[in-house]
Short mmCIF file of C-alpha atoms in Angstrom, two decimals:
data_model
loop_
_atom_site.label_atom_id
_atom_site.label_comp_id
_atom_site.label_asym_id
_atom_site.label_seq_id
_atom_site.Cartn_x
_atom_site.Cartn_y
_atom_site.Cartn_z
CA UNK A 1 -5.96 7.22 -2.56
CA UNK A 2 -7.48 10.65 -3.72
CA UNK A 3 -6.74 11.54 -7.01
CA UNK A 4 -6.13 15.07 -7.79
CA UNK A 5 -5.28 16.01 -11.72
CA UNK A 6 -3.84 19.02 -12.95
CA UNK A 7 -3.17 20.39 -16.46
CA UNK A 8 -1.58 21.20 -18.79
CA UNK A 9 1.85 19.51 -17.73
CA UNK A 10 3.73 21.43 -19.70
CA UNK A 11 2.99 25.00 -21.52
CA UNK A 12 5.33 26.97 -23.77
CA UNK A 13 4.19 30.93 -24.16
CA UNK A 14 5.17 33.85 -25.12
CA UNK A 15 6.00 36.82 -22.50
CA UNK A 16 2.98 38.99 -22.23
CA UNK A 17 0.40 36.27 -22.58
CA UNK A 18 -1.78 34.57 -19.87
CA UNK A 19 -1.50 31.13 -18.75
CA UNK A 20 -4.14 29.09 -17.28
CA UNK A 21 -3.36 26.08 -14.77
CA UNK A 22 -6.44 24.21 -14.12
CA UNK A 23 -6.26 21.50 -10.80
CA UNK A 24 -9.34 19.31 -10.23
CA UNK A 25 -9.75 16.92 -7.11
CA UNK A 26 -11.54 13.59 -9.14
CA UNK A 27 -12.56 11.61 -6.14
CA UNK A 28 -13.22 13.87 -3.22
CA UNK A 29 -14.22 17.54 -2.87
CA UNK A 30 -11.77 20.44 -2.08
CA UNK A 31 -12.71 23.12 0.09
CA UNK A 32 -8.42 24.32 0.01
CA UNK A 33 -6.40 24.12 -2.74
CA UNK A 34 -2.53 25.00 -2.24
CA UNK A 35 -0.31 26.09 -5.01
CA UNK A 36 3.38 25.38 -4.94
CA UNK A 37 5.62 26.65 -6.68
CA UNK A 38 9.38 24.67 -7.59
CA UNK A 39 12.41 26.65 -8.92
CA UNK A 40 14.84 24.09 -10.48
CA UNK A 41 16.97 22.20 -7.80
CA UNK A 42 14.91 23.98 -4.83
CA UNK A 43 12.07 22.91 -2.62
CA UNK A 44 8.54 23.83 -3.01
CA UNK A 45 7.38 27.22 -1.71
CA UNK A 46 3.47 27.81 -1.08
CA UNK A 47 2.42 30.52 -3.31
CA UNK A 48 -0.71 30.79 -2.27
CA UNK A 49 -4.28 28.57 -0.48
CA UNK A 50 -7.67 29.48 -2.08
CA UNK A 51 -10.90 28.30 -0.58
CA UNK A 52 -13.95 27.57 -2.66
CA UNK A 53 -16.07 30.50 -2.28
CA UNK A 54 -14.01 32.90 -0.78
CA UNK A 55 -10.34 35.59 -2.45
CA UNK A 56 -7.12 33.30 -2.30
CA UNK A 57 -4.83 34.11 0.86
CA UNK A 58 -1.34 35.04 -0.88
CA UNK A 59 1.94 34.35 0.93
CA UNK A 60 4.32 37.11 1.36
CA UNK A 61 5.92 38.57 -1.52
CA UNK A 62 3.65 36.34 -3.90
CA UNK A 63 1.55 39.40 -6.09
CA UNK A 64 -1.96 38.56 -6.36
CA UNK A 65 -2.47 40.61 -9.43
CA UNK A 66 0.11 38.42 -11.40
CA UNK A 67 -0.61 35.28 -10.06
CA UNK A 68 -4.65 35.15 -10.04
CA UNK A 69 -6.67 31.95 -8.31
CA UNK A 70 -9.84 31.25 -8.45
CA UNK A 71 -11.78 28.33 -6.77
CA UNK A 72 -15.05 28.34 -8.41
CA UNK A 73 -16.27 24.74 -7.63
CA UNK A 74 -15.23 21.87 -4.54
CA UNK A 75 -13.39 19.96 -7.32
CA UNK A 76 -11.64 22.91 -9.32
CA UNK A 77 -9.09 25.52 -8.58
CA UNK A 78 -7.52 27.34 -11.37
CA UNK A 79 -4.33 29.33 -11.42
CA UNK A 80 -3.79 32.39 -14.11
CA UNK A 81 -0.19 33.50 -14.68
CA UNK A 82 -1.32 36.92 -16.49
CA UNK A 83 1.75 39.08 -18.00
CA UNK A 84 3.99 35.95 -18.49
CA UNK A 85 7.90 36.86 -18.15
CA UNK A 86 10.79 34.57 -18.42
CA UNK A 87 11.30 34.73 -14.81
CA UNK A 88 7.86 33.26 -14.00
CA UNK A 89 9.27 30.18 -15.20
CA UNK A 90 9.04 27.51 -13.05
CA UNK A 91 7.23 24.11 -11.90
CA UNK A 92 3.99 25.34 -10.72
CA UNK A 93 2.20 22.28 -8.28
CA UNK A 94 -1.20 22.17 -6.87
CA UNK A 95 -2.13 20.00 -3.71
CA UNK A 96 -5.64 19.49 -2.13
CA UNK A 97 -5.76 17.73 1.91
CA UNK A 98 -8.17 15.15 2.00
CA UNK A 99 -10.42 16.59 4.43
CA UNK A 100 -10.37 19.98 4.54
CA UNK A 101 -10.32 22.13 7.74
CA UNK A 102 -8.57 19.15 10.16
CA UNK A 103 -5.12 19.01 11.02
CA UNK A 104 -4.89 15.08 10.67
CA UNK A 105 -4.83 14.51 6.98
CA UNK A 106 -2.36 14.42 4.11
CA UNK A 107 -2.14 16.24 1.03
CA UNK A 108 -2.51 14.91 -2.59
CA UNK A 109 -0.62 16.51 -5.11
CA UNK A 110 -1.19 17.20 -9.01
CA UNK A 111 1.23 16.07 -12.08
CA UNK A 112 2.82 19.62 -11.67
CA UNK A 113 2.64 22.13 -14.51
CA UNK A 114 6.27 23.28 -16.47
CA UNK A 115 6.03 26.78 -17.49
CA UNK A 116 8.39 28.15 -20.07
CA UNK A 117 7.92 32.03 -21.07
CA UNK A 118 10.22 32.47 -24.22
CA UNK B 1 7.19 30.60 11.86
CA UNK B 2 7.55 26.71 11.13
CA UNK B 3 10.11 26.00 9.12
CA UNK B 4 11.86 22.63 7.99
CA UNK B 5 15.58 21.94 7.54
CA UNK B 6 17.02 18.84 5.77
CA UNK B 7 20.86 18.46 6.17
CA UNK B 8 21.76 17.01 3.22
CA UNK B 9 20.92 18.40 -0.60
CA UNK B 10 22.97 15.44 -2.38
CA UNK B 11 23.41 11.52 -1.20
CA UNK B 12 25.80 9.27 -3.04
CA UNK B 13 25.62 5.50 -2.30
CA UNK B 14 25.79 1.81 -4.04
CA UNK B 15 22.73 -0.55 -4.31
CA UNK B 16 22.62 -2.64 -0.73
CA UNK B 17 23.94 0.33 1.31
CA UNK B 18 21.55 2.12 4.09
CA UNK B 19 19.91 5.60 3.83
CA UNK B 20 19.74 7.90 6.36
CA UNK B 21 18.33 11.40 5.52
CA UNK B 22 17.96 13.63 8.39
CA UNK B 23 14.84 16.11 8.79
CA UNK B 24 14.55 18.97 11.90
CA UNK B 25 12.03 21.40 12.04
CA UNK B 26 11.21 24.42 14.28
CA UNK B 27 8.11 24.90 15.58
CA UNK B 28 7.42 23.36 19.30
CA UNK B 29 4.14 22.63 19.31
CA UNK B 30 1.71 20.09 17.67
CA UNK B 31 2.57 18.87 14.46
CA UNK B 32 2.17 16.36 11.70
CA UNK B 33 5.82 15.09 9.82
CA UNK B 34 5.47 14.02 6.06
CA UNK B 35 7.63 12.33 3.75
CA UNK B 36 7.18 13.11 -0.11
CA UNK B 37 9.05 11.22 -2.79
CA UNK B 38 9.78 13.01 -6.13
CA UNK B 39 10.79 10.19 -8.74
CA UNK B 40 12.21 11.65 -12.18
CA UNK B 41 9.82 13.16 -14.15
CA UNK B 42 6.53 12.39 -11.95
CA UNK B 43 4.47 14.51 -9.08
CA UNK B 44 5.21 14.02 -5.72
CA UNK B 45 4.03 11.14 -3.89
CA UNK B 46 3.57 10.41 0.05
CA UNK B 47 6.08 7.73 1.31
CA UNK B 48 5.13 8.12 5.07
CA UNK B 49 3.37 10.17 7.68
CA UNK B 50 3.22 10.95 11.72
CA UNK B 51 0.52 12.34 12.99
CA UNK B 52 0.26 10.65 16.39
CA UNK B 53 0.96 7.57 18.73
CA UNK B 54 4.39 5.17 17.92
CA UNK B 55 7.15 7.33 16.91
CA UNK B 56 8.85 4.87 14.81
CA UNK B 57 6.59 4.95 11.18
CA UNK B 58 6.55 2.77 8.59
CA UNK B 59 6.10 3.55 5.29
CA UNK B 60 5.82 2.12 1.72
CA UNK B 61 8.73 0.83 -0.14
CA UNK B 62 11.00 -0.15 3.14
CA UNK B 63 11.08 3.29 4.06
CA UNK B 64 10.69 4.07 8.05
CA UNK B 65 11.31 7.28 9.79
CA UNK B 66 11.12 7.88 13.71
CA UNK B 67 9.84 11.12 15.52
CA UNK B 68 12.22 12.77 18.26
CA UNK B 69 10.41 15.32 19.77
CA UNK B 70 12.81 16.49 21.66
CA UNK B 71 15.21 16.85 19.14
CA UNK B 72 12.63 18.18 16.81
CA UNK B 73 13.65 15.57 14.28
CA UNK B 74 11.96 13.36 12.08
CA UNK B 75 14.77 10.90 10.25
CA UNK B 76 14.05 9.34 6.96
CA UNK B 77 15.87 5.71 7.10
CA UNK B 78 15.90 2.42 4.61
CA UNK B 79 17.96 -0.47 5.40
CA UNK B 80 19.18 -1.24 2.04
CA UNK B 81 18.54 1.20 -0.70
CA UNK B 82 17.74 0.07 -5.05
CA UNK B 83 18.72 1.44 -7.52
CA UNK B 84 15.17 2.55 -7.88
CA UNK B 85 15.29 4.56 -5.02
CA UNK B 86 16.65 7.63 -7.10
CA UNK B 87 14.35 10.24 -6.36
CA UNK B 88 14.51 13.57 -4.72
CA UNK B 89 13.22 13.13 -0.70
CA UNK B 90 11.10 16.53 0.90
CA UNK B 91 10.53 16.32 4.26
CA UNK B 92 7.40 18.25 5.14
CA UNK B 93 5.48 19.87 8.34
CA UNK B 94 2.45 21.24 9.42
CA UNK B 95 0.77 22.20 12.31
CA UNK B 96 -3.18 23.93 12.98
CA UNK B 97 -1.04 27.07 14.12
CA UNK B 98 0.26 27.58 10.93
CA UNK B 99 -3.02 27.07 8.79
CA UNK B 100 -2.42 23.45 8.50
CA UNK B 101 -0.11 24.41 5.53
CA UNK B 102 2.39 22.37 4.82
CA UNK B 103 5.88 23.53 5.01
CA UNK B 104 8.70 21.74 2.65
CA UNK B 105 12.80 21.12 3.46
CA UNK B 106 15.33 22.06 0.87
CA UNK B 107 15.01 18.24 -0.75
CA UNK B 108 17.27 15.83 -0.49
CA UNK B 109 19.00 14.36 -3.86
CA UNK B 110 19.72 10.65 -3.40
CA UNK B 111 21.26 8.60 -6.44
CA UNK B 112 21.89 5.06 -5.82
CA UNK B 113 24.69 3.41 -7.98
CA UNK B 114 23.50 -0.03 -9.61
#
């Protein structure tokens, strides 16, 4: 199956820094990338879908300033966490459909990326 | 608005016994139905899918669920569970309507005993 790879898996930093998630689709190009997000013992909740070329569409009460995506390329998507705080920790998860812009596909997801803002 | 609603957040049972994790969602019209398997420590992985055509699915590892439209449900079932079945279960949705975003249940904790 498609392989999509996302790093790091885990990142320790400090609050007030940035953090960079990067999520790359190996075997198959990306048009949408969706980012997850997974608070300890709860479900995932979409953050926000970028689309190669065009601004990320946020979901409600996700700030687009803090959380900043940018889809560059058909295989990369990258997430910035800018202004870290403790509370933006969290299991961040990025998932690609294998053929974008149809309704009859599944999604692949990445390894998942633990942040921890000390 | 879909949404996705999975009863149970914790399942108990021995090696041998049978699974049953139930799965509604909301929205009436077309949809697909997912089932993602979280094992300890590693990403999410697809166990199976509906997207069309027999309601009763089959999936990897002895997993099957079965589409009930009109009971907007979408059970997850194995006949006899491993202990390697210890994983957390998301049922997922998603429909054109809705962006073809997918939209995850609560999760479903199920430990199996050896």
């Amino acid at each position: 199956g498609a392989v999509v790879s996302q790093h790091p898996s885990r990142v320790i930093c400090k609050s007030g820094t940035s953090v960079k998630i990067e999520c790359r689709s190996l075997d198959f190009q990306a048009t949408t990338m969706f980012w997850y997000r997974q608070f300890p013992k709860q479900s995932l909740m979409l953050m926000a879908t970028s689309n190669e070329g065009s601004k990320a569409t946020y979901e409600q009460g996700v700030e687009k300033d803090k959380f900043l995506i940018n889809h560059a390329s058909l295989t990369l998507s990258t997430l910035t966490v800018t202004s870290a705080h403790p509370e933006d920790s969290s299991f961040y998860i990025c998932s690609a459909p294998s053929v974008s812009g149809t309704q009859n596909t599944e999604a692949f997801f990445g390894q998942g990326t633990r942040l921890t803002v000390v | 608005a879909q949404s996705v609603s999975q009863h149970n957040h914790h399942v108990i049972l021995s090696e041998a016994a049978s699974l049953e994790l139930g799965c509604n969602y909301s929205y009436g019209g077309t949809v697909n139905l997912f089932w993602y398997v979280q094992y300890p420590g590693q990403h999410l992985q697809l166990l199976l899918k509906y997207f069309s055509g027999d309601p009763l699915v089959k999936g990897i590892k002895g997993f099957e669920a079965e589409f009930i439209k009109s009971k907007f449900s979408f059970n997850l079932r194995k006949p006899s569970v491993q202990w390697s079945d210890t994983a957390e279960y998301f049922c997922a949705v998603k429909s054109k309507a809705a962006g073809n975003k997918l939209t995850f249940g609560g999760g479903t904790r199920v430990l199996v005993k050896p």
